[in-house]
Amino acid sequence: MSKAEILMTAPMMPVVADTLDRAFHLHRLWEHEDREAYLSEIGPRIRGVATSTLYGRMEAPLFERLPNLEIVSSFGVGYDNVDVVEAAKRNVIVTNTPDVLNDEVADLTLGLLLATLRKIPQADRYLREGRWLKAPFPLSPTLRERNIGIVGLGRIGKAIAKRLEGFDVSIAYHGRSRQEGVAYPYHPTLVGLAEACDVLIVITPGGAGTRHLINADVLKALGPNGVLINVARGSVVDERALIEALRSGTILTAGLDVYEDEPRVPQDLIEMEHVVLLPHIASGSVHTRNAMGQLVADNLVAWFEGRGPLTAVPETPWDGRRSKP
Ligand code: NAP
Ligand code: 8YV
């Protein structure tokens, strides 16, 4: 039996490429100078795509070139890089990489929160610049006695909350609905949560439904002792409003892992000494990226072995159908 033909849209980790090379006939789109011509040649034979949140969007024009596509396996739990409405319209299943990164992202979030409050990167710079020789590092704000609001108490949000419990702080949350069996106080409005808290940790999906959820009103409600931690997507925070709030003292500080136009970060943020900026690294350990990559490959293998997808996204649920033989 001939192997299914799979398109990889951009370079991915060896664990993905090696597994796919063994199981399928793998096409590497980026290796072809004239991509349009290459797609015209192979497009009708492509039955699966491996793609990543790191490289461009998978939208209608590309779907159009792949008329026999059955499945898109995307690297990352967030899948705002894939037009899932278009995929559903075309009966294409989309998969993501949930759960395998919960702990890693939650660990990093706690690290970012502490780094932001206790000014760990600034203290490191202070020592290296020889300034400790002249005077001790100034005292910092604290996590003590803080009320933490989690915006998006999903898989990762819950892993963050579990860790926060060990830090002896109060925890509340906001989402579109109250969750059964969750004891943390629920706030039906985001402004209400921000008013009740002095730290907001944002860990929702990206995309149109959450665009600029964190706006000037929310930041005002968070207040002058307030800390914003964003590990979700840059699009969830109105970056101009955040810069203004940080500049004017409307909030105290921010720790950010994600930005509206990655990898470009506004110069205004870069020049602010009191914020902590990370280059979208929350899941970025060798261990966890390998687990995510393995799941990208495993979804394709499972589908083409007739076992169905392992982790289909809710917008393209598995209805029991199998890959075409
Ligand atoms: P999840 O389990 O689906 O949780 C998402 C949570 O967001 C849910 O609790 C949901 O609650 C809430 N939510 C969705 N839309 C909302 C809205 N409009 N307003 C308020 N809350 C909303 O997803 P997850 O696995 O925890 O991942 C969450 C996101 O984290 C990913 O989609 C990705 O964007 C981001 N992420 C970032 C990194 C990084 O490297 N920085 C790494 C991994 C993930 P309701 O349904 O009740 O609203
Ligand atoms: C990755 C992420 O950095 O899973 C997500 O949604 O944002 C991160 O884990 C990203 O997917 C890399 O492509």
mmCIF file of C-alpha atoms and ligand atoms in Angstrom:
data_model
loop_
_atom_site.group_PDB
_atom_site.id
_atom_site.type_symbol
_atom_site.label_atom_id
_atom_site.label_comp_id
_atom_site.label_asym_id
_atom_site.label_seq_id
_atom_site.Cartn_x
_atom_site.Cartn_y
_atom_site.Cartn_z
ATOM 1 C CA MET A 1 0.000 0.000 0.000
ATOM 2 C CA SER A 2 1.382 3.455 -0.869
ATOM 3 C CA LYS A 3 2.171 5.813 1.993
ATOM 4 C CA ALA A 4 -0.085 8.826 2.616
ATOM 5 C CA GLU A 5 1.418 12.122 1.436
ATOM 6 C CA ILE A 6 1.895 14.736 4.160
ATOM 7 C CA LEU A 7 2.853 18.388 3.819
ATOM 8 C CA MET A 8 5.020 20.059 6.442
ATOM 9 C CA THR A 9 4.619 23.822 6.122
ATOM 10 C CA ALA A 10 7.864 24.836 7.908
ATOM 11 C CA PRO A 11 10.784 23.130 9.659
ATOM 12 C CA MET A 12 9.720 21.262 12.783
ATOM 13 C CA MET A 13 11.589 19.377 15.500
ATOM 14 C CA PRO A 14 13.465 16.174 14.545
ATOM 15 C CA VAL A 15 10.967 14.094 16.570
ATOM 16 C CA VAL A 16 8.214 15.246 14.208
ATOM 17 C CA ALA A 17 10.147 15.108 10.953
ATOM 18 C CA ASP A 18 11.778 11.729 11.700
ATOM 19 C CA THR A 19 8.514 10.048 12.702
ATOM 20 C CA LEU A 20 6.685 11.451 9.696
ATOM 21 C CA ASP A 21 9.528 10.507 7.348
ATOM 22 C CA ARG A 22 9.270 6.892 8.521
ATOM 23 C CA ALA A 23 5.492 6.629 8.358
ATOM 24 C CA PHE A 24 4.586 8.803 5.358
ATOM 25 C CA HIS A 25 5.759 10.390 2.160
ATOM 26 C CA LEU A 26 6.711 13.767 3.628
ATOM 27 C CA HIS A 27 6.894 16.984 1.586
ATOM 28 C CA ARG A 28 8.815 19.959 2.981
ATOM 29 C CA LEU A 29 7.163 23.066 1.588
ATOM 30 C CA TRP A 30 9.823 25.581 2.666
ATOM 31 C CA GLU A 31 12.543 23.752 0.704
ATOM 32 C CA HIS A 32 10.913 24.754 -2.587
ATOM 33 C CA GLU A 33 11.680 28.163 -3.992
ATOM 34 C CA ASP A 34 8.536 28.300 -6.121
ATOM 35 C CA ARG A 35 6.002 27.161 -3.518
ATOM 36 C CA GLU A 36 3.012 27.886 -5.714
ATOM 37 C CA ALA A 37 4.319 25.642 -8.483
ATOM 38 C CA TYR A 38 5.196 22.941 -5.953
ATOM 39 C CA LEU A 39 1.713 23.118 -4.412
ATOM 40 C CA SER A 40 0.132 22.849 -7.870
ATOM 41 C CA GLU A 41 2.115 19.658 -8.436
ATOM 42 C CA ILE A 42 1.622 17.913 -5.075
ATOM 43 C CA GLY A 43 -1.434 19.701 -3.579
ATOM 44 C CA PRO A 44 -4.079 17.259 -4.858
ATOM 45 C CA ARG A 45 -2.151 14.308 -3.368
ATOM 46 C CA ILE A 46 -1.742 15.815 0.122
ATOM 47 C CA ARG A 47 -3.931 14.141 2.777
ATOM 48 C CA GLY A 48 -2.359 15.517 5.950
ATOM 49 C CA VAL A 49 -0.574 18.691 7.090
ATOM 50 C CA ALA A 50 1.862 19.195 9.970
ATOM 51 C CA THR A 51 2.033 22.832 10.988
ATOM 52 C CA SER A 52 2.957 25.033 13.915
ATOM 53 C CA THR A 53 1.836 28.182 15.699
ATOM 54 C CA LEU A 54 5.369 29.407 15.054
ATOM 55 C CA TYR A 55 5.025 29.716 11.283
ATOM 56 C CA GLY A 56 2.251 31.614 9.581
ATOM 57 C CA ARG A 57 -1.439 30.828 9.426
ATOM 58 C CA MET A 58 -3.202 27.903 7.811
ATOM 59 C CA GLU A 59 -6.069 29.659 6.041
ATOM 60 C CA ALA A 60 -8.493 29.349 3.121
ATOM 61 C CA PRO A 61 -5.959 29.932 0.288
ATOM 62 C CA LEU A 62 -3.828 27.000 1.469
ATOM 63 C CA PHE A 63 -6.857 24.771 2.132
ATOM 64 C CA GLU A 64 -7.916 25.613 -1.449
ATOM 65 C CA ARG A 65 -4.678 24.111 -2.783
ATOM 66 C CA LEU A 66 -5.218 20.851 -0.842
ATOM 67 C CA PRO A 67 -8.590 19.501 -2.053
ATOM 68 C CA ASN A 68 -8.062 16.011 -0.603
ATOM 69 C CA LEU A 69 -6.872 17.127 2.832
ATOM 70 C CA GLU A 70 -8.208 15.055 5.738
ATOM 71 C CA ILE A 71 -6.292 16.300 8.791
ATOM 72 C CA VAL A 72 -4.183 19.237 10.020
ATOM 73 C CA SER A 73 -1.940 18.407 12.967
ATOM 74 C CA SER A 74 -0.827 21.612 14.664
ATOM 75 C CA PHE A 75 2.062 22.040 17.120
ATOM 76 C CA GLY A 76 0.868 23.920 20.225
ATOM 77 C CA VAL A 77 -2.237 23.719 22.392
ATOM 78 C CA GLY A 78 -3.368 27.103 21.063
ATOM 79 C CA TYR A 79 -4.521 26.786 17.464
ATOM 80 C CA ASP A 80 -5.350 30.364 16.534
ATOM 81 C CA ASN A 81 -2.880 29.769 13.666
ATOM 82 C CA VAL A 82 -5.424 27.509 11.929
ATOM 83 C CA ASP A 83 -8.718 28.712 10.466
ATOM 84 C CA VAL A 84 -10.842 26.020 12.116
ATOM 85 C CA VAL A 85 -14.086 27.333 10.630
ATOM 86 C CA GLU A 86 -12.649 26.824 7.152
ATOM 87 C CA ALA A 87 -11.381 23.375 8.184
ATOM 88 C CA ALA A 88 -14.810 22.357 9.540
ATOM 89 C CA LYS A 89 -16.469 23.573 6.328
ATOM 90 C CA ARG A 90 -14.159 21.289 4.367
ATOM 91 C CA ASN A 91 -14.591 18.320 6.721
ATOM 92 C CA VAL A 92 -10.933 18.537 7.721
ATOM 93 C CA ILE A 93 -10.022 17.518 11.272
ATOM 94 C CA VAL A 94 -7.668 19.815 13.193
ATOM 95 C CA THR A 95 -5.617 18.504 16.111
ATOM 96 C CA ASN A 96 -3.538 20.377 18.718
ATOM 97 C CA THR A 97 -1.186 19.354 21.559
ATOM 98 C CA PRO A 98 -3.105 19.732 24.842
ATOM 99 C CA ASP A 99 -2.096 18.569 28.349
ATOM 100 C CA VAL A 100 1.503 17.507 27.617
ATOM 101 C CA LEU A 101 2.608 21.110 28.314
ATOM 102 C CA ASN A 102 0.390 22.028 31.287
ATOM 103 C CA ASP A 103 3.057 21.595 33.961
ATOM 104 C CA GLU A 104 5.825 23.284 31.966
ATOM 105 C CA VAL A 105 3.729 26.348 31.185
ATOM 106 C CA ALA A 106 2.450 26.551 34.763
ATOM 107 C CA ASP A 107 6.002 26.297 36.157
ATOM 108 C CA LEU A 108 7.165 29.095 33.867
ATOM 109 C CA THR A 109 4.179 31.234 34.816
ATOM 110 C CA LEU A 110 5.070 31.023 38.486
ATOM 111 C CA GLY A 111 8.683 31.817 37.592
ATOM 112 C CA LEU A 112 7.576 34.840 35.603
ATOM 113 C CA LEU A 113 5.295 36.031 38.403
ATOM 114 C CA LEU A 114 8.076 35.821 40.978
ATOM 115 C CA ALA A 115 10.649 37.310 38.594
ATOM 116 C CA THR A 116 8.333 40.251 37.936
ATOM 117 C CA LEU A 117 7.465 40.954 41.572
ATOM 118 C CA ARG A 118 10.905 40.326 43.066
ATOM 119 C CA LYS A 119 12.720 41.879 40.068
ATOM 120 C CA ILE A 120 14.955 38.851 39.550
ATOM 121 C CA PRO A 121 16.239 39.791 36.046
ATOM 122 C CA GLN A 122 16.873 43.374 37.189
ATOM 123 C CA ALA A 123 18.801 42.100 40.226
ATOM 124 C CA ASP A 124 20.909 39.849 37.991
ATOM 125 C CA ARG A 125 21.728 42.815 35.730
ATOM 126 C CA TYR A 126 22.515 44.928 38.808
ATOM 127 C CA LEU A 127 25.104 42.445 40.052
ATOM 128 C CA ARG A 128 26.734 41.911 36.643
ATOM 129 C CA GLU A 129 27.042 45.661 36.127
ATOM 130 C CA GLY A 130 29.049 45.924 39.368
ATOM 131 C CA ARG A 131 26.427 48.077 41.047
ATOM 132 C CA TRP A 132 26.183 45.855 44.154
ATOM 133 C CA LEU A 133 29.724 46.976 44.993
ATOM 134 C CA LYS A 134 28.349 50.484 45.499
ATOM 135 C CA ALA A 135 24.950 49.863 47.122
ATOM 136 C CA PRO A 136 22.525 47.022 47.908
ATOM 137 C CA PHE A 137 19.756 46.253 45.414
ATOM 138 C CA PRO A 138 16.586 48.251 46.243
ATOM 139 C CA LEU A 139 13.718 46.472 48.026
ATOM 140 C CA SER A 140 11.082 44.992 45.728
ATOM 141 C CA PRO A 141 7.305 44.483 45.724
ATOM 142 C CA THR A 142 6.056 41.152 47.074
ATOM 143 C CA LEU A 143 3.768 38.212 46.394
ATOM 144 C CA ARG A 144 2.804 38.197 50.082
ATOM 145 C CA GLU A 145 -0.857 38.919 50.821
ATOM 146 C CA ARG A 146 -1.788 39.169 47.171
ATOM 147 C CA ASN A 147 -5.100 38.209 45.594
ATOM 148 C CA ILE A 148 -4.550 36.394 42.328
ATOM 149 C CA GLY A 149 -7.096 36.393 39.505
ATOM 150 C CA ILE A 150 -6.783 33.732 36.831
ATOM 151 C CA VAL A 151 -8.337 34.680 33.505
ATOM 152 C CA GLY A 152 -9.059 31.322 31.837
ATOM 153 C CA LEU A 153 -9.138 28.525 34.417
ATOM 154 C CA GLY A 154 -8.661 25.722 31.894
ATOM 155 C CA ARG A 155 -6.094 22.919 31.810
ATOM 156 C CA ILE A 156 -3.122 25.249 32.261
ATOM 157 C CA GLY A 157 -5.007 27.731 34.452
ATOM 158 C CA LYS A 158 -5.756 24.912 36.902
ATOM 159 C CA ALA A 159 -2.103 23.802 36.930
ATOM 160 C CA ILE A 160 -1.142 27.407 37.741
ATOM 161 C CA ALA A 161 -3.754 27.565 40.528
ATOM 162 C CA LYS A 162 -2.465 24.293 42.018
ATOM 163 C CA ARG A 163 1.028 25.763 42.240
ATOM 164 C CA LEU A 164 -0.253 29.057 43.653
ATOM 165 C CA GLU A 165 -1.933 27.189 46.502
ATOM 166 C CA GLY A 166 1.553 26.369 47.765
ATOM 167 C CA PHE A 167 2.337 30.075 47.911
ATOM 168 C CA ASP A 168 -0.440 30.824 50.383
ATOM 169 C CA VAL A 169 -2.230 33.462 48.313
ATOM 170 C CA SER A 170 -5.939 33.842 47.548
ATOM 171 C CA ILE A 171 -7.153 32.694 44.131
ATOM 172 C CA ALA A 172 -10.226 33.673 42.086
ATOM 173 C CA TYR A 173 -11.077 33.261 38.401
ATOM 174 C CA HIS A 174 -13.005 34.550 35.417
ATOM 175 C CA GLY A 175 -14.172 32.676 32.326
ATOM 176 C CA ARG A 176 -17.312 32.740 30.228
ATOM 177 C CA SER A 177 -19.018 30.512 32.754
ATOM 178 C CA ARG A 178 -18.724 29.284 36.340
ATOM 179 C CA GLN A 179 -17.165 25.813 36.601
ATOM 180 C CA GLU A 180 -18.835 22.972 38.486
ATOM 181 C CA GLY A 181 -16.741 21.611 41.325
ATOM 182 C CA VAL A 182 -14.280 24.516 41.434
ATOM 183 C CA ALA A 183 -14.039 26.089 44.879
ATOM 184 C CA TYR A 184 -12.225 29.311 43.882
ATOM 185 C CA PRO A 185 -14.538 32.356 43.772
ATOM 186 C CA TYR A 186 -15.919 33.023 40.275
ATOM 187 C CA HIS A 187 -16.273 36.526 38.842
ATOM 188 C CA PRO A 188 -18.717 36.763 35.938
ATOM 189 C CA THR A 189 -17.058 39.978 34.701
ATOM 190 C CA LEU A 190 -13.398 40.572 34.050
ATOM 191 C CA VAL A 191 -13.535 44.078 35.507
ATOM 192 C CA GLY A 192 -15.076 42.539 38.636
ATOM 193 C CA LEU A 193 -12.173 40.080 38.915
ATOM 194 C CA ALA A 194 -9.624 42.845 38.325
ATOM 195 C CA GLU A 195 -11.219 44.991 41.044
ATOM 196 C CA ALA A 196 -11.047 42.093 43.509
ATOM 197 C CA CYS A 197 -7.406 41.212 42.700
ATOM 198 C CA ASP A 198 -3.965 42.760 42.485
ATOM 199 C CA VAL A 199 -2.480 40.144 40.122
ATOM 200 C CA LEU A 200 -4.120 38.991 36.893
ATOM 201 C CA ILE A 201 -2.727 35.901 35.180
ATOM 202 C CA VAL A 202 -4.042 35.579 31.636
ATOM 203 C CA ILE A 203 -4.158 32.044 30.177
ATOM 204 C CA THR A 204 -7.066 31.958 27.702
ATOM 205 C CA PRO A 205 -6.915 30.939 24.043
ATOM 206 C CA GLY A 206 -6.136 33.642 21.463
ATOM 207 C CA GLY A 207 -8.245 34.492 18.413
ATOM 208 C CA ALA A 208 -11.230 36.747 17.779
ATOM 209 C CA GLY A 209 -13.161 35.651 20.907
ATOM 210 C CA THR A 210 -10.545 36.984 23.323
ATOM 211 C CA ARG A 211 -9.044 39.891 21.334
ATOM 212 C CA HIS A 212 -8.150 42.782 23.668
ATOM 213 C CA LEU A 213 -10.000 41.206 26.575
ATOM 214 C CA ILE A 214 -7.468 42.995 28.797
ATOM 215 C CA ASN A 215 -8.179 46.634 27.932
ATOM 216 C CA ALA A 216 -7.796 50.032 29.591
ATOM 217 C CA ASP A 217 -10.866 49.481 31.805
ATOM 218 C CA VAL A 218 -9.545 46.162 33.137
ATOM 219 C CA LEU A 219 -6.117 47.670 33.816
ATOM 220 C CA LYS A 220 -7.698 50.613 35.641
ATOM 221 C CA ALA A 221 -9.682 48.174 37.766
ATOM 222 C CA LEU A 222 -6.493 46.207 38.554
ATOM 223 C CA GLY A 223 -5.086 49.402 40.067
ATOM 224 C CA PRO A 224 -1.744 50.979 40.989
ATOM 225 C CA ASN A 225 -0.505 47.947 42.975
ATOM 226 C CA GLY A 226 -1.593 45.635 40.156
ATOM 227 C CA VAL A 227 0.504 43.121 38.213
ATOM 228 C CA LEU A 228 -0.419 41.689 34.813
ATOM 229 C CA ILE A 229 1.060 38.331 33.770
ATOM 230 C CA ASN A 230 0.263 37.287 30.192
ATOM 231 C CA VAL A 231 1.172 33.757 29.092
ATOM 232 C CA ALA A 232 -1.840 33.352 26.780
ATOM 233 C CA ARG A 233 -1.540 35.156 23.448
ATOM 234 C CA GLY A 234 -0.426 38.714 22.698
ATOM 235 C CA SER A 235 -3.773 39.404 21.058
ATOM 236 C CA VAL A 236 -5.607 38.976 24.381
ATOM 237 C CA VAL A 237 -4.042 42.193 25.745
ATOM 238 C CA ASP A 238 -4.450 45.634 24.197
ATOM 239 C CA GLU A 239 -0.708 46.331 24.082
ATOM 240 C CA ARG A 240 -1.062 50.116 23.580
ATOM 241 C CA ALA A 241 -3.386 50.318 26.592
ATOM 242 C CA LEU A 242 -0.931 48.222 28.620
ATOM 243 C CA ILE A 243 2.014 50.446 27.710
ATOM 244 C CA GLU A 244 0.007 53.520 28.697
ATOM 245 C CA ALA A 245 -1.041 51.880 31.994
ATOM 246 C CA LEU A 246 2.565 50.945 32.802
ATOM 247 C CA ARG A 247 3.821 54.411 31.883
ATOM 248 C CA SER A 248 1.212 56.298 33.904
ATOM 249 C CA GLY A 249 1.330 54.050 36.984
ATOM 250 C CA THR A 250 -2.242 52.856 36.413
ATOM 251 C CA ILE A 251 -0.758 49.405 37.191
ATOM 252 C CA LEU A 252 2.509 48.548 38.944
ATOM 253 C CA THR A 253 4.198 46.149 36.552
ATOM 254 C CA ALA A 254 3.803 43.322 34.036
ATOM 255 C CA GLY A 255 5.431 40.021 33.134
ATOM 256 C CA LEU A 256 4.869 39.032 29.511
ATOM 257 C CA ASP A 257 5.677 35.901 27.511
ATOM 258 C CA VAL A 258 3.576 36.788 24.446
ATOM 259 C CA TYR A 259 3.065 39.864 22.234
ATOM 260 C CA GLU A 260 0.714 41.140 19.573
ATOM 261 C CA ASP A 261 3.256 41.032 16.710
ATOM 262 C CA GLU A 262 5.817 38.356 17.624
ATOM 263 C CA PRO A 263 8.772 38.303 17.477
ATOM 264 C CA ARG A 264 8.570 42.093 17.320
ATOM 265 C CA VAL A 265 8.142 43.625 20.790
ATOM 266 C CA PRO A 266 7.263 47.336 21.133
ATOM 267 C CA GLN A 267 10.306 49.478 21.890
ATOM 268 C CA ASP A 268 8.204 51.182 24.592
ATOM 269 C CA LEU A 269 8.111 47.898 26.527
ATOM 270 C CA ILE A 270 11.763 47.091 25.901
ATOM 271 C CA GLU A 271 12.761 50.445 27.376
ATOM 272 C CA MET A 272 10.746 49.914 30.573
ATOM 273 C CA GLU A 273 13.097 48.750 33.308
ATOM 274 C CA HIS A 274 10.258 47.638 35.614
ATOM 275 C CA VAL A 275 8.680 44.956 33.371
ATOM 276 C CA VAL A 276 9.901 41.413 32.658
ATOM 277 C CA LEU A 277 9.794 40.273 29.030
ATOM 278 C CA LEU A 278 10.237 36.682 27.840
ATOM 279 C CA PRO A 279 10.400 35.527 24.205
ATOM 280 C CA HIS A 280 7.381 33.134 24.185
ATOM 281 C CA ILE A 281 9.147 30.344 26.052
ATOM 282 C CA ALA A 282 6.482 28.996 28.413
ATOM 283 C CA SER A 283 6.503 25.481 26.916
ATOM 284 C CA GLY A 284 10.080 25.783 25.676
ATOM 285 C CA SER A 285 12.002 22.985 27.385
ATOM 286 C CA VAL A 286 13.503 20.115 25.379
ATOM 287 C CA HIS A 287 11.350 17.658 27.347
ATOM 288 C CA THR A 288 8.038 19.374 26.721
ATOM 289 C CA ARG A 289 8.629 20.481 23.134
ATOM 290 C CA ASN A 290 9.554 16.838 22.340
ATOM 291 C CA ALA A 291 6.308 15.647 23.929
ATOM 292 C CA MET A 292 4.362 18.213 21.887
ATOM 293 C CA GLY A 293 6.175 17.189 18.702
ATOM 294 C CA GLN A 294 5.498 13.520 19.379
ATOM 295 C CA LEU A 295 1.793 14.291 19.721
ATOM 296 C CA VAL A 296 1.804 16.147 16.383
ATOM 297 C CA ALA A 297 3.233 13.031 14.727
ATOM 298 C CA ASP A 298 1.085 10.592 16.729
ATOM 299 C CA ASN A 299 -2.122 12.342 15.636
ATOM 300 C CA LEU A 300 -1.213 11.833 11.980
ATOM 301 C CA VAL A 301 -0.097 8.247 12.512
ATOM 302 C CA ALA A 302 -3.276 7.374 14.447
ATOM 303 C CA TRP A 303 -5.481 8.950 11.788
ATOM 304 C CA PHE A 304 -3.859 7.167 8.857
ATOM 305 C CA GLU A 305 -3.808 3.859 10.741
ATOM 306 C CA GLY A 306 -7.597 4.218 10.925
ATOM 307 C CA ARG A 307 -7.742 4.846 14.671
ATOM 308 C CA GLY A 308 -9.112 8.388 14.413
ATOM 309 C CA PRO A 309 -7.320 11.501 15.713
ATOM 310 C CA LEU A 310 -5.984 11.544 19.287
ATOM 311 C CA THR A 311 -6.649 15.182 20.176
ATOM 312 C CA ALA A 312 -9.102 16.809 17.773
ATOM 313 C CA VAL A 313 -10.064 20.411 18.647
ATOM 314 C CA PRO A 314 -13.716 21.018 19.637
ATOM 315 C CA GLU A 315 -14.494 22.933 16.429
ATOM 316 C CA THR A 316 -13.707 19.828 14.334
ATOM 317 C CA PRO A 317 -14.771 16.985 16.638
ATOM 318 C CA TRP A 318 -14.154 13.411 15.616
ATOM 319 C CA ASP A 319 -17.441 11.888 14.492
ATOM 320 C CA GLY A 320 -16.125 8.346 14.243
ATOM 321 C CA ARG A 321 -15.110 8.589 10.597
ATOM 322 C CA ARG A 322 -11.815 7.033 9.534
ATOM 323 C CA SER A 323 -9.119 7.983 7.052
ATOM 324 C CA LYS A 324 -9.786 6.911 3.493
ATOM 325 C CA PRO A 325 -7.960 3.656 2.761
HETATM 326 P P1 NAP B 1 -8.201 25.366 27.845
HETATM 327 O O1 NAP B 1 -8.102 24.178 28.724
HETATM 328 O O2 NAP B 1 -9.116 25.322 26.676
HETATM 329 O O3 NAP B 1 -8.573 26.619 28.769
HETATM 330 C C1 NAP B 1 -8.915 27.845 28.259
HETATM 331 C C2 NAP B 1 -9.693 28.629 29.313
HETATM 332 O O4 NAP B 1 -9.980 29.921 28.789
HETATM 333 C C3 NAP B 1 -11.019 27.993 29.682
HETATM 334 O O5 NAP B 1 -11.080 27.904 31.078
HETATM 335 C C4 NAP B 1 -12.083 28.940 29.149
HETATM 336 O O6 NAP B 1 -13.149 29.014 30.068
HETATM 337 C C5 NAP B 1 -11.328 30.281 29.095
HETATM 338 N N1 NAP B 1 -11.839 31.158 28.050
HETATM 339 C C6 NAP B 1 -12.044 30.870 26.748
HETATM 340 N N2 NAP B 1 -12.546 31.938 26.112
HETATM 341 C C7 NAP B 1 -12.676 32.909 27.035
HETATM 342 C C8 NAP B 1 -13.166 34.239 27.003
HETATM 343 N N3 NAP B 1 -13.625 34.802 25.884
HETATM 344 N N4 NAP B 1 -13.152 34.959 28.149
HETATM 345 C C9 NAP B 1 -12.697 34.409 29.304
HETATM 346 N N5 NAP B 1 -12.229 33.152 29.387
HETATM 347 C C10 NAP B 1 -12.221 32.411 28.279
HETATM 348 O O7 NAP B 1 -6.795 25.741 27.240
HETATM 349 P P2 NAP B 1 -5.333 25.504 27.871
HETATM 350 O O8 NAP B 1 -4.824 24.186 27.441
HETATM 351 O O9 NAP B 1 -5.359 25.826 29.310
HETATM 352 O O10 NAP B 1 -4.507 26.624 27.065
HETATM 353 C C11 NAP B 1 -4.891 27.965 27.141
HETATM 354 C C12 NAP B 1 -4.114 28.845 26.183
HETATM 355 O O11 NAP B 1 -2.840 29.131 26.692
HETATM 356 C C13 NAP B 1 -3.825 28.273 24.795
HETATM 357 O O12 NAP B 1 -4.942 28.352 23.938
HETATM 358 C C14 NAP B 1 -2.688 29.165 24.334
HETATM 359 O O13 NAP B 1 -3.191 30.305 23.664
HETATM 360 C C15 NAP B 1 -2.010 29.596 25.633
HETATM 361 N N6 NAP B 1 -0.678 28.976 25.776
HETATM 362 C C16 NAP B 1 0.420 29.751 25.736
HETATM 363 C C17 NAP B 1 1.665 29.179 25.880
HETATM 364 C C18 NAP B 1 2.917 29.988 25.846
HETATM 365 O O14 NAP B 1 3.914 29.469 25.384
HETATM 366 N N7 NAP B 1 2.911 31.204 26.339
HETATM 367 C C19 NAP B 1 1.773 27.799 26.049
HETATM 368 C C20 NAP B 1 0.632 27.034 26.086
HETATM 369 C C21 NAP B 1 -0.603 27.641 25.952
HETATM 370 P P3 NAP B 1 -14.659 29.258 29.572
HETATM 371 O O15 NAP B 1 -14.900 28.250 28.481
HETATM 372 O O16 NAP B 1 -15.485 29.051 30.801
HETATM 373 O O17 NAP B 1 -14.697 30.673 29.095
HETATM 374 C C1 8YV B 2 4.429 27.105 21.888
HETATM 375 C C2 8YV B 2 2.087 27.775 22.693
HETATM 376 O O1 8YV B 2 5.441 28.003 22.193
HETATM 377 O O2 8YV B 2 1.115 25.657 22.892
HETATM 378 C C3 8YV B 2 0.930 26.845 22.657
HETATM 379 O O3 8YV B 2 -0.188 27.321 22.398
HETATM 380 O O4 8YV B 2 1.953 28.946 22.550
HETATM 381 C C4 8YV B 2 3.439 27.261 22.988
HETATM 382 O O5 8YV B 2 3.426 26.061 23.655
HETATM 383 C C5 8YV B 2 4.020 27.335 20.527
HETATM 384 O O6 8YV B 2 2.935 26.558 20.199
HETATM 385 C C6 8YV B 2 5.158 27.035 19.592
HETATM 386 O O7 8YV B 2 4.724 26.806 18.338
#
